[in-house]
mmCIF file of C-alpha atoms in Angstrom:
data_model
loop_
_atom_site.group_PDB
_atom_site.id
_atom_site.type_symbol
_atom_site.label_atom_id
_atom_site.label_comp_id
_atom_site.label_asym_id
_atom_site.label_seq_id
_atom_site.Cartn_x
_atom_site.Cartn_y
_atom_site.Cartn_z
ATOM 1 C CA MET A 16 92.971 116.678 100.074
ATOM 2 C CA ASN A 17 93.219 120.323 100.841
ATOM 3 C CA ARG A 18 90.539 122.057 102.872
ATOM 4 C CA ILE A 19 90.429 125.784 102.302
ATOM 5 C CA LEU A 20 88.524 128.938 103.130
ATOM 6 C CA GLY A 21 86.822 130.168 99.978
ATOM 7 C CA ALA A 22 85.929 133.644 98.759
ATOM 8 C CA GLY A 23 84.051 135.926 101.120
ATOM 9 C CA ALA A 24 82.611 134.260 104.188
ATOM 10 C CA ALA A 25 81.712 130.953 102.536
ATOM 11 C CA LEU A 26 83.440 127.887 103.878
ATOM 12 C CA VAL A 27 84.243 125.336 101.231
ATOM 13 C CA THR A 28 85.999 122.056 100.663
ATOM 14 C CA ALA A 29 88.283 121.497 97.691
ATOM 15 C CA LEU A 30 90.015 118.452 96.324
ATOM 16 C CA THR A 31 93.476 118.279 94.858
ATOM 17 C CA VAL A 32 92.833 116.152 91.802
ATOM 18 C CA THR A 33 95.531 113.502 91.711
ATOM 19 C CA VAL A 34 95.428 109.851 90.772
ATOM 20 C CA ALA A 35 98.248 107.424 91.395
ATOM 21 C CA ALA A 36 97.474 105.242 88.412
ATOM 22 C CA THR A 37 98.743 101.685 88.314
ATOM 23 C CA PRO A 38 100.680 100.747 85.150
ATOM 24 C CA ASP A 39 97.809 98.824 83.563
ATOM 25 C CA LEU A 40 95.499 101.849 83.988
ATOM 26 C CA ALA A 41 97.968 104.408 82.617
ATOM 27 C CA GLN A 42 97.194 106.287 79.400
ATOM 28 C CA PRO A 43 99.670 107.237 76.650
ATOM 29 C CA PRO A 44 101.155 110.714 77.117
ATOM 30 C CA ASP A 45 98.835 112.248 74.502
ATOM 31 C CA LEU A 46 95.302 111.204 73.674
ATOM 32 C CA TYR A 47 92.960 112.941 71.247
ATOM 33 C CA LEU A 48 89.179 112.862 71.408
ATOM 34 C CA ARG A 49 87.498 113.761 68.135
ATOM 35 C CA SER A 50 83.809 114.564 67.840
ATOM 36 C CA ALA A 51 81.405 116.493 65.651
ATOM 37 C CA ARG A 52 80.260 118.646 68.588
ATOM 38 C CA TRP A 53 80.828 119.556 72.199
ATOM 39 C CA LEU A 54 78.647 121.369 74.694
ATOM 40 C CA ASP A 55 80.120 124.323 76.529
ATOM 41 C CA PRO A 56 77.928 124.805 79.642
ATOM 42 C CA ILE A 57 79.357 128.268 80.242
ATOM 43 C CA SER A 58 78.145 129.696 76.928
ATOM 44 C CA GLY A 59 75.297 127.211 76.638
ATOM 45 C CA GLU A 60 76.255 126.466 73.051
ATOM 46 C CA LEU A 61 77.051 123.350 71.058
ATOM 47 C CA LYS A 62 80.367 123.864 69.295
ATOM 48 C CA GLY A 63 82.502 121.822 66.964
ATOM 49 C CA PRO A 64 83.701 119.808 65.222
ATOM 50 C CA VAL A 65 86.533 119.511 67.702
ATOM 51 C CA VAL A 66 89.560 117.565 68.837
ATOM 52 C CA ILE A 67 90.365 117.652 72.547
ATOM 53 C CA GLN A 68 93.945 116.864 73.492
ATOM 54 C CA VAL A 69 94.509 115.107 76.802
ATOM 55 C CA SER A 70 97.965 114.803 78.337
ATOM 56 C CA GLY A 71 98.078 112.682 81.458
ATOM 57 C CA ASP A 72 95.131 113.772 83.613
ATOM 58 C CA ARG A 73 94.705 117.231 82.016
ATOM 59 C CA ILE A 74 92.941 118.789 79.072
ATOM 60 C CA THR A 75 95.777 120.528 77.250
ATOM 61 C CA LYS A 76 94.253 121.799 73.993
ATOM 62 C CA ILE A 77 90.895 122.319 72.320
ATOM 63 C CA ILE A 78 91.555 122.165 68.582
ATOM 64 C CA PRO A 79 89.202 122.747 65.627
ATOM 65 C CA THR A 80 89.134 119.457 63.733
ATOM 66 C CA ALA A 81 90.348 121.097 60.513
ATOM 67 C CA GLU A 82 93.521 122.242 62.281
ATOM 68 C CA HIS A 83 94.386 118.957 63.933
ATOM 69 C CA LYS A 84 97.184 116.734 62.719
ATOM 70 C CA ALA A 85 97.067 113.445 64.599
ATOM 71 C CA THR A 86 100.295 112.639 66.409
ATOM 72 C CA GLY A 87 99.033 110.122 68.962
ATOM 73 C CA ARG A 88 96.128 107.935 69.893
ATOM 74 C CA VAL A 89 92.795 109.198 68.549
ATOM 75 C CA ILE A 90 89.366 108.152 69.793
ATOM 76 C CA ASP A 91 86.741 109.123 67.226
ATOM 77 C CA LEU A 92 83.385 109.710 68.905
ATOM 78 C CA GLY A 93 81.607 110.506 65.643
ATOM 79 C CA ALA A 94 78.429 112.563 66.114
ATOM 80 C CA ALA A 95 78.291 112.066 69.897
ATOM 81 C CA ALA A 96 78.161 115.271 71.916
ATOM 82 C CA ILE A 97 81.054 115.816 74.313
ATOM 83 C CA LEU A 98 80.375 117.359 77.743
ATOM 84 C CA PRO A 99 82.366 117.851 80.922
ATOM 85 C CA GLY A 100 82.027 114.994 83.392
ATOM 86 C CA LEU A 101 78.801 115.362 85.367
ATOM 87 C CA ILE A 102 78.530 116.009 89.108
ATOM 88 C CA ASP A 103 75.921 114.492 91.437
ATOM 89 C CA ALA A 104 75.964 116.438 94.700
ATOM 90 C CA HIS A 105 73.638 114.145 96.662
ATOM 91 C CA VAL A 106 74.268 110.418 96.763
ATOM 92 C CA HIS A 107 74.443 107.727 99.424
ATOM 93 C CA LEU A 108 76.907 105.116 98.223
ATOM 94 C CA GLN A 109 76.191 102.874 101.203
ATOM 95 C CA ILE A 110 72.520 102.517 100.181
ATOM 96 C CA GLY A 111 71.275 100.258 97.385
ATOM 97 C CA GLY A 112 74.168 97.827 97.068
ATOM 98 C CA ALA A 113 77.874 97.527 97.752
ATOM 99 C CA PRO A 114 79.471 100.999 97.900
ATOM 100 C CA ASN A 115 82.244 100.144 95.440
ATOM 101 C CA GLU A 116 79.784 98.714 92.896
ATOM 102 C CA ASN A 117 77.531 101.726 93.317
ATOM 103 C CA ALA A 118 80.500 103.994 92.652
ATOM 104 C CA LYS A 119 81.342 102.123 89.444
ATOM 105 C CA ALA A 120 77.756 102.341 88.218
ATOM 106 C CA ILE A 121 77.667 106.095 88.805
ATOM 107 C CA LEU A 122 80.974 106.663 87.032
ATOM 108 C CA ARG A 123 79.949 104.619 84.005
ATOM 109 C CA ALA A 124 76.753 106.683 83.823
ATOM 110 C CA GLY A 125 78.901 109.770 83.210
ATOM 111 C CA PHE A 126 79.100 111.203 86.724
ATOM 112 C CA THR A 127 82.784 111.709 87.417
ATOM 113 C CA THR A 128 82.303 113.507 90.756
ATOM 114 C CA VAL A 129 79.825 112.816 93.550
ATOM 115 C CA VAL A 130 79.078 114.197 97.003
ATOM 116 C CA ASP A 131 78.066 111.518 99.509
ATOM 117 C CA LEU A 132 75.677 113.087 102.007
ATOM 118 C CA GLY A 133 75.562 110.545 104.768
ATOM 119 C CA SER A 134 76.446 107.035 105.819
ATOM 120 C CA THR A 135 76.388 105.010 109.025
ATOM 121 C CA SER A 136 80.173 104.636 109.266
ATOM 122 C CA ASP A 137 83.392 105.746 107.567
ATOM 123 C CA VAL A 138 82.961 103.202 104.746
ATOM 124 C CA VAL A 139 82.510 105.872 102.061
ATOM 125 C CA LEU A 140 85.431 107.924 103.370
ATOM 126 C CA ARG A 141 87.707 104.934 102.966
ATOM 127 C CA LEU A 142 86.299 104.168 99.496
ATOM 128 C CA ARG A 143 87.008 107.783 98.558
ATOM 129 C CA ASP A 144 90.625 107.313 99.611
ATOM 130 C CA ARG A 145 91.067 104.061 97.665
ATOM 131 C CA ILE A 146 89.654 105.651 94.515
ATOM 132 C CA ALA A 147 91.940 108.665 94.912
ATOM 133 C CA ARG A 148 94.930 106.309 95.198
ATOM 134 C CA GLY A 149 93.914 104.467 92.018
ATOM 135 C CA GLN A 150 93.110 101.253 93.881
ATOM 136 C CA GLU A 151 89.424 101.200 92.895
ATOM 137 C CA GLU A 152 87.363 102.464 89.995
ATOM 138 C CA GLY A 153 84.924 105.218 90.819
ATOM 139 C CA PRO A 154 84.205 108.932 90.653
ATOM 140 C CA ARG A 155 85.905 111.643 92.630
ATOM 141 C CA ILE A 156 84.148 111.656 96.010
ATOM 142 C CA LEU A 157 83.456 114.295 98.613
ATOM 143 C CA ALA A 158 81.951 112.624 101.667
ATOM 144 C CA ALA A 159 80.172 113.803 104.799
ATOM 145 C CA GLY A 160 80.745 110.729 106.940
ATOM 146 C CA LYS A 161 77.964 109.978 109.409
ATOM 147 C CA TRP A 162 74.624 111.752 109.217
ATOM 148 C CA VAL A 163 74.182 114.414 111.904
ATOM 149 C CA GLY A 164 70.591 114.203 113.083
ATOM 150 C CA THR A 165 68.381 113.987 116.125
ATOM 151 C CA LYS A 166 67.937 110.657 117.920
ATOM 152 C CA ASN A 167 64.902 108.838 116.471
ATOM 153 C CA GLY A 168 64.587 111.551 113.826
ATOM 154 C CA ILE A 169 64.654 111.470 110.041
ATOM 155 C CA CYS A 170 68.348 110.518 109.891
ATOM 156 C CA GLU A 171 68.293 107.847 112.572
ATOM 157 C CA PHE A 172 69.973 104.907 110.858
ATOM 158 C CA GLY A 173 71.246 101.945 112.828
ATOM 159 C CA GLY A 174 71.385 103.873 116.091
ATOM 160 C CA ILE A 175 73.508 106.797 114.865
ATOM 161 C CA GLY A 176 71.069 109.558 115.832
ATOM 162 C CA VAL A 177 72.536 112.077 118.256
ATOM 163 C CA SER A 178 71.203 112.183 121.815
ATOM 164 C CA GLY A 179 71.657 115.233 123.980
ATOM 165 C CA GLY A 180 72.145 118.935 123.446
ATOM 166 C CA PRO A 181 74.501 121.140 121.427
ATOM 167 C CA ASP A 182 77.673 119.605 122.875
ATOM 168 C CA ALA A 183 76.649 116.145 121.629
ATOM 169 C CA PHE A 184 76.087 117.524 118.133
ATOM 170 C CA ARG A 185 79.458 119.273 118.206
ATOM 171 C CA ALA A 186 81.028 115.965 119.173
ATOM 172 C CA ARG A 187 79.494 114.234 116.141
ATOM 173 C CA VAL A 188 80.909 116.902 113.851
ATOM 174 C CA ARG A 189 84.361 116.520 115.426
ATOM 175 C CA GLU A 190 84.116 112.742 115.072
ATOM 176 C CA ASN A 191 83.397 113.109 111.369
ATOM 177 C CA VAL A 192 86.181 115.640 110.840
ATOM 178 C CA GLU A 193 88.686 113.385 112.586
ATOM 179 C CA ALA A 194 87.601 110.520 110.312
ATOM 180 C CA GLY A 195 88.353 112.713 107.292
ATOM 181 C CA ALA A 196 84.923 114.054 106.322
ATOM 182 C CA ASP A 197 84.951 116.755 103.664
ATOM 183 C CA LEU A 198 81.687 118.402 104.741
ATOM 184 C CA THR A 199 78.731 118.034 107.116
ATOM 185 C CA LYS A 200 75.197 116.812 106.394
ATOM 186 C CA VAL A 201 72.692 117.907 109.051
ATOM 187 C CA CYS A 202 69.076 116.732 109.220
ATOM 188 C CA VAL A 203 66.642 119.545 110.019
ATOM 189 C CA SER A 204 63.165 118.663 108.719
ATOM 190 C CA THR A 205 61.205 115.472 108.070
ATOM 191 C CA TRP A 206 59.998 114.376 104.598
ATOM 192 C CA LEU A 207 57.861 116.035 101.956
ATOM 193 C CA ALA A 208 54.356 115.044 103.075
ATOM 194 C CA ASP A 209 54.926 116.266 106.620
ATOM 195 C CA ALA A 210 56.770 119.380 105.427
ATOM 196 C CA PHE A 211 53.801 120.222 103.209
ATOM 197 C CA SER A 212 51.156 119.635 105.877
ATOM 198 C CA ARG A 213 53.160 121.333 108.681
ATOM 199 C CA PRO A 214 55.144 124.099 106.966
ATOM 200 C CA ASP A 215 56.534 125.587 110.177
ATOM 201 C CA ALA A 216 57.694 122.290 111.675
ATOM 202 C CA TYR A 217 61.219 120.884 111.923
ATOM 203 C CA GLU A 218 62.817 118.388 114.272
ATOM 204 C CA ILE A 219 66.247 119.618 115.381
ATOM 205 C CA GLN A 220 66.606 122.164 118.193
ATOM 206 C CA ASP A 221 67.877 125.563 117.051
ATOM 207 C CA ALA A 222 70.787 125.461 119.513
ATOM 208 C CA ALA A 223 71.879 122.060 118.218
ATOM 209 C CA LEU A 224 71.670 123.208 114.590
ATOM 210 C CA GLU A 225 73.689 126.303 115.362
ATOM 211 C CA ALA A 226 76.291 124.159 117.138
ATOM 212 C CA VAL A 227 76.605 121.884 114.103
ATOM 213 C CA VAL A 228 77.184 124.814 111.771
ATOM 214 C CA ASP A 229 79.578 126.581 114.114
ATOM 215 C CA GLU A 230 81.695 123.477 114.733
ATOM 216 C CA SER A 231 81.766 122.628 111.021
ATOM 217 C CA HIS A 232 82.741 126.123 109.983
ATOM 218 C CA LYS A 233 85.505 126.185 112.595
ATOM 219 C CA ALA A 234 86.870 123.114 110.822
ATOM 220 C CA LYS A 235 86.359 124.793 107.413
ATOM 221 C CA ARG A 236 83.656 122.373 106.328
ATOM 222 C CA LEU A 237 80.535 123.197 104.350
ATOM 223 C CA VAL A 238 77.197 122.390 105.978
ATOM 224 C CA ILE A 239 74.375 121.015 103.826
ATOM 225 C CA ALA A 240 70.962 120.743 105.460
ATOM 226 C CA HIS A 241 68.098 118.331 104.829
ATOM 227 C CA ALA A 242 65.477 121.072 105.094
ATOM 228 C CA ILE A 243 62.244 120.701 103.115
ATOM 229 C CA SER A 244 59.630 122.633 105.110
ATOM 230 C CA LEU A 245 59.608 126.419 104.945
ATOM 231 C CA GLY A 246 60.202 126.579 108.685
ATOM 232 C CA SER A 247 63.253 124.335 108.430
ATOM 233 C CA VAL A 248 64.709 126.488 105.653
ATOM 234 C CA LYS A 249 64.283 129.579 107.798
ATOM 235 C CA ALA A 250 65.997 127.784 110.683
ATOM 236 C CA ALA A 251 68.833 126.763 108.349
ATOM 237 C CA LEU A 252 69.177 130.350 107.172
ATOM 238 C CA GLY A 253 69.353 131.512 110.763
ATOM 239 C CA ALA A 254 72.089 128.993 111.530
ATOM 240 C CA LYS A 255 74.055 129.999 108.381
ATOM 241 C CA VAL A 256 74.161 126.689 106.533
ATOM 242 C CA ASP A 257 75.781 126.645 103.084
ATOM 243 C CA GLY A 258 73.352 124.551 101.055
ATOM 244 C CA LEU A 259 70.053 122.665 101.063
ATOM 245 C CA ALA A 260 70.128 118.928 100.381
ATOM 246 C CA HIS A 261 66.675 118.722 98.764
ATOM 247 C CA GLY A 262 64.163 120.910 97.035
ATOM 248 C CA SER A 263 62.439 123.000 99.689
ATOM 249 C CA LEU A 264 58.961 124.475 99.918
ATOM 250 C CA VAL A 265 60.244 128.027 99.732
ATOM 251 C CA ASP A 266 58.243 131.153 98.942
ATOM 252 C CA GLN A 267 59.559 134.063 96.897
ATOM 253 C CA PRO A 268 60.904 136.152 99.822
ATOM 254 C CA THR A 269 62.796 133.130 101.164
ATOM 255 C CA ALA A 270 64.186 132.402 97.696
ATOM 256 C CA VAL A 271 65.487 135.969 97.536
ATOM 257 C CA GLU A 272 67.159 135.537 100.911
ATOM 258 C CA LEU A 273 68.753 132.259 99.797
ATOM 259 C CA ARG A 274 70.135 134.011 96.729
ATOM 260 C CA GLU A 275 71.438 136.965 98.704
ATOM 261 C CA ARG A 276 73.123 134.651 101.202
ATOM 262 C CA GLY A 277 74.639 132.481 98.445
ATOM 263 C CA ILE A 278 72.924 129.305 99.675
ATOM 264 C CA PHE A 279 72.501 126.699 96.959
ATOM 265 C CA MET A 280 69.702 124.143 96.556
ATOM 266 C CA ILE A 281 70.029 120.483 95.479
ATOM 267 C CA PRO A 282 66.468 119.663 94.312
ATOM 268 C CA THR A 283 66.499 115.791 94.074
ATOM 269 C CA LEU A 284 63.103 116.044 92.376
ATOM 270 C CA ALA A 285 63.095 112.612 90.717
ATOM 271 C CA ALA A 286 63.539 110.850 94.059
ATOM 272 C CA LEU A 287 61.561 113.244 96.240
ATOM 273 C CA ALA A 288 58.580 114.104 94.060
ATOM 274 C CA GLY A 289 58.901 112.175 90.812
ATOM 275 C CA ALA A 290 55.917 109.892 91.412
ATOM 276 C CA ASN A 291 54.050 112.370 93.595
ATOM 277 C CA THR A 292 51.371 113.985 91.451
ATOM 278 C CA GLY A 293 49.407 115.194 94.476
ATOM 279 C CA PRO A 294 49.465 118.633 96.104
ATOM 280 C CA ALA A 295 52.778 118.107 97.929
ATOM 281 C CA GLY A 296 54.654 117.025 94.798
ATOM 282 C CA GLU A 297 53.228 119.852 92.742
ATOM 283 C CA ALA A 298 54.059 122.340 95.490
ATOM 284 C CA LEU A 299 57.657 121.170 95.570
ATOM 285 C CA ARG A 300 58.069 121.446 91.811
ATOM 286 C CA ARG A 301 56.645 124.967 91.899
ATOM 287 C CA ALA A 302 58.934 125.887 94.787
ATOM 288 C CA VAL A 303 62.044 124.699 92.930
ATOM 289 C CA LYS A 304 60.976 126.834 89.952
ATOM 290 C CA THR A 305 60.406 129.760 92.330
ATOM 291 C CA ALA A 306 63.925 129.276 93.726
ATOM 292 C CA HIS A 307 65.440 129.167 90.239
ATOM 293 C CA ASP A 308 63.514 132.225 89.075
ATOM 294 C CA GLY A 309 64.596 134.015 92.247
ATOM 295 C CA GLY A 310 68.258 133.460 91.410
ATOM 296 C CA VAL A 311 69.045 130.584 93.769
ATOM 297 C CA ARG A 312 71.886 128.471 92.436
ATOM 298 C CA LEU A 313 70.564 125.006 91.641
ATOM 299 C CA VAL A 314 73.048 122.161 92.092
ATOM 300 C CA PHE A 315 72.304 118.751 90.630
ATOM 301 C CA GLY A 316 71.666 115.865 93.016
ATOM 302 C CA THR A 317 69.640 112.670 92.999
ATOM 303 C CA ASP A 318 69.603 111.224 96.517
ATOM 304 C CA GLY A 319 71.351 108.309 94.813
ATOM 305 C CA GLY A 320 70.523 105.079 96.580
ATOM 306 C CA VAL A 321 66.910 106.211 96.741
ATOM 307 C CA LEU A 322 67.123 106.834 93.000
ATOM 308 C CA PRO A 323 69.057 103.767 91.741
ATOM 309 C CA HIS A 324 72.774 104.293 91.241
ATOM 310 C CA GLY A 325 73.558 104.547 87.549
ATOM 311 C CA GLU A 326 70.164 106.100 86.782
ATOM 312 C CA ASN A 327 71.263 109.506 88.040
ATOM 313 C CA ALA A 328 70.465 111.248 84.740
ATOM 314 C CA GLU A 329 66.735 110.801 85.401
ATOM 315 C CA GLU A 330 66.961 113.938 87.506
ATOM 316 C CA PHE A 331 67.541 116.051 84.386
ATOM 317 C CA ALA A 332 64.082 115.229 83.054
ATOM 318 C CA ALA A 333 62.537 115.932 86.472
ATOM 319 C CA LEU A 334 64.138 119.376 86.535
ATOM 320 C CA VAL A 335 62.999 120.180 83.005
ATOM 321 C CA ASP A 336 59.474 118.972 83.815
ATOM 322 C CA ALA A 337 59.470 121.427 86.743
ATOM 323 C CA GLY A 338 60.171 124.292 84.356
ATOM 324 C CA ILE A 339 63.942 124.550 84.642
ATOM 325 C CA PRO A 340 65.483 125.310 81.214
ATOM 326 C CA THR A 341 67.512 122.398 79.855
ATOM 327 C CA ILE A 342 70.782 124.336 79.790
ATOM 328 C CA GLU A 343 70.254 125.353 83.419
ATOM 329 C CA ALA A 344 69.681 121.720 84.379
ATOM 330 C CA ILE A 345 72.973 120.849 82.653
ATOM 331 C CA ARG A 346 74.741 123.754 84.344
ATOM 332 C CA SER A 347 73.481 122.475 87.692
ATOM 333 C CA ALA A 348 75.467 119.263 87.109
ATOM 334 C CA THR A 349 78.578 120.991 85.769
ATOM 335 C CA MET A 350 79.638 124.577 86.451
ATOM 336 C CA ASN A 351 77.140 125.259 89.280
ATOM 337 C CA ALA A 352 78.047 122.136 91.230
ATOM 338 C CA ALA A 353 81.764 122.678 90.684
ATOM 339 C CA ARG A 354 81.491 126.227 92.000
ATOM 340 C CA ALA A 355 79.422 125.198 95.022
ATOM 341 C CA PHE A 356 82.199 122.882 96.197
ATOM 342 C CA ALA A 357 85.140 125.092 95.168
ATOM 343 C CA LEU A 358 86.139 122.724 92.382
ATOM 344 C CA ASP A 359 85.526 125.131 89.503
ATOM 345 C CA LYS A 360 89.232 125.477 88.746
ATOM 346 C CA GLU A 361 89.392 121.718 88.167
ATOM 347 C CA ILE A 362 86.091 120.423 86.828
ATOM 348 C CA GLY A 363 82.670 121.531 85.577
ATOM 349 C CA ALA A 364 83.752 122.712 82.121
ATOM 350 C CA ILE A 365 85.939 121.624 79.234
ATOM 351 C CA ALA A 366 88.857 124.017 79.281
ATOM 352 C CA GLU A 367 92.606 123.867 78.901
ATOM 353 C CA GLY A 368 94.345 123.050 82.156
ATOM 354 C CA ARG A 369 91.338 121.439 83.828
ATOM 355 C CA ALA A 370 91.057 117.829 84.884
ATOM 356 C CA ALA A 371 90.302 115.498 81.983
ATOM 357 C CA ASP A 372 86.800 114.543 83.124
ATOM 358 C CA ILE A 373 84.983 114.184 79.813
ATOM 359 C CA ILE A 374 81.903 112.299 78.670
ATOM 360 C CA ALA A 375 80.019 111.900 75.397
ATOM 361 C CA VAL A 376 76.323 111.229 74.861
ATOM 362 C CA ASP A 377 74.265 109.956 71.953
ATOM 363 C CA GLY A 378 72.218 112.935 70.788
ATOM 364 C CA ASP A 379 71.862 116.665 71.322
ATOM 365 C CA PRO A 380 71.246 117.219 75.058
ATOM 366 C CA LEU A 381 69.945 120.745 74.457
ATOM 367 C CA ARG A 382 67.102 119.394 72.305
ATOM 368 C CA ASP A 383 66.639 116.016 73.988
ATOM 369 C CA VAL A 384 67.424 115.884 77.701
ATOM 370 C CA GLY A 385 67.127 112.092 77.470
ATOM 371 C CA ALA A 386 70.463 112.092 75.646
ATOM 372 C CA LEU A 387 72.123 112.533 79.024
ATOM 373 C CA SER A 388 71.003 108.999 79.866
ATOM 374 C CA ARG A 389 72.669 107.663 76.698
ATOM 375 C CA VAL A 390 76.297 107.925 77.706
ATOM 376 C CA VAL A 391 78.692 106.318 75.218
ATOM 377 C CA PHE A 392 82.060 107.547 76.515
ATOM 378 C CA VAL A 393 83.493 108.356 79.938
ATOM 379 C CA MET A 394 86.949 109.648 80.819
ATOM 380 C CA HIS A 395 87.892 110.386 84.416
ATOM 381 C CA ASN A 396 91.194 112.068 85.264
ATOM 382 C CA GLY A 397 92.482 111.200 81.786
ATOM 383 C CA ARG A 398 91.653 107.496 82.035
ATOM 384 C CA VAL A 399 89.123 106.025 79.667
ATOM 385 C CA VAL A 400 86.449 104.219 81.678
ATOM 386 C CA ARG A 401 83.894 103.598 78.934
ATOM 387 C CA GLN A 402 83.993 103.973 75.172
ATOM 388 C CA PRO A 403 82.003 102.816 72.143
#
């Protein structure tokens, strides 16, 4: 893993995409995927028919079907729509089952990259490493390590809440960095009902939040904040976080400030407000639409573990129901998410030279967002994980 300073002032984490495949997992040198159509999230168009050439772990050519002369193994996906592998930027692999089984379920659902935003130990960091070495099946993982939150607060799990002032919070960040964390997850507000009823309230002290961000940025790590109330978002803005881990109850001026500062939002609507038809749920859906309309970059995330692993695609319908155009929901899980984590040279689109993270779904996802739950083919780093 390489950790780098991105463009401008933003601090980002990037992965070098390598897999040490064992012999039984290795693919032939050239593999061809043939389908009637493929979705380009950049243009927002369905194109095709197409043949995509994969050599090792890379996409090497995108060929009109009429021009292709098969010279190697061909997988014919028929009328299925090909997309780049999806990205879920908010999961908790330690919640809802064994982490390795959760990772497999997510990968087979078409999510080839995930961001784990909090655990109680380094278990996900070590799973990340085993997957990267080809020792386990699972998606590419960025992981935050232990939650960083106030003692007895919203992210108090198994006694890991931080007691004390700014120095104690800095120490937690350093502990995570030393364990190999790719980014920091900091807990600022409580949950939706409280954030709605007390819009100015949040639980972490400003000095502690600022210490978390400062220490993380010194180590070139992104900081993503659990900040749902308007007051918590304003505190996060003041501390210079990089992203918001949930949909937030933002107003239009705050949305404009988020856009101007380049802070992205991970709505997690299906988990956070999916069954909430009351005032708080409706307010959150409106706020996510306000953020989108204000130019805030939306990045797909599910709070996986709260939303069952493997059912991640339910979030697409929740976004569309909130008024987000279908292509923008798809972009949130492809090009937007890749850009947010400085992986846009590797993943997030089907293009020559990028990592061979490719899926196919049954149906036209632009017309039927439910098609994204009907995954029939998954390739991750050039290895076929699932096929018809």
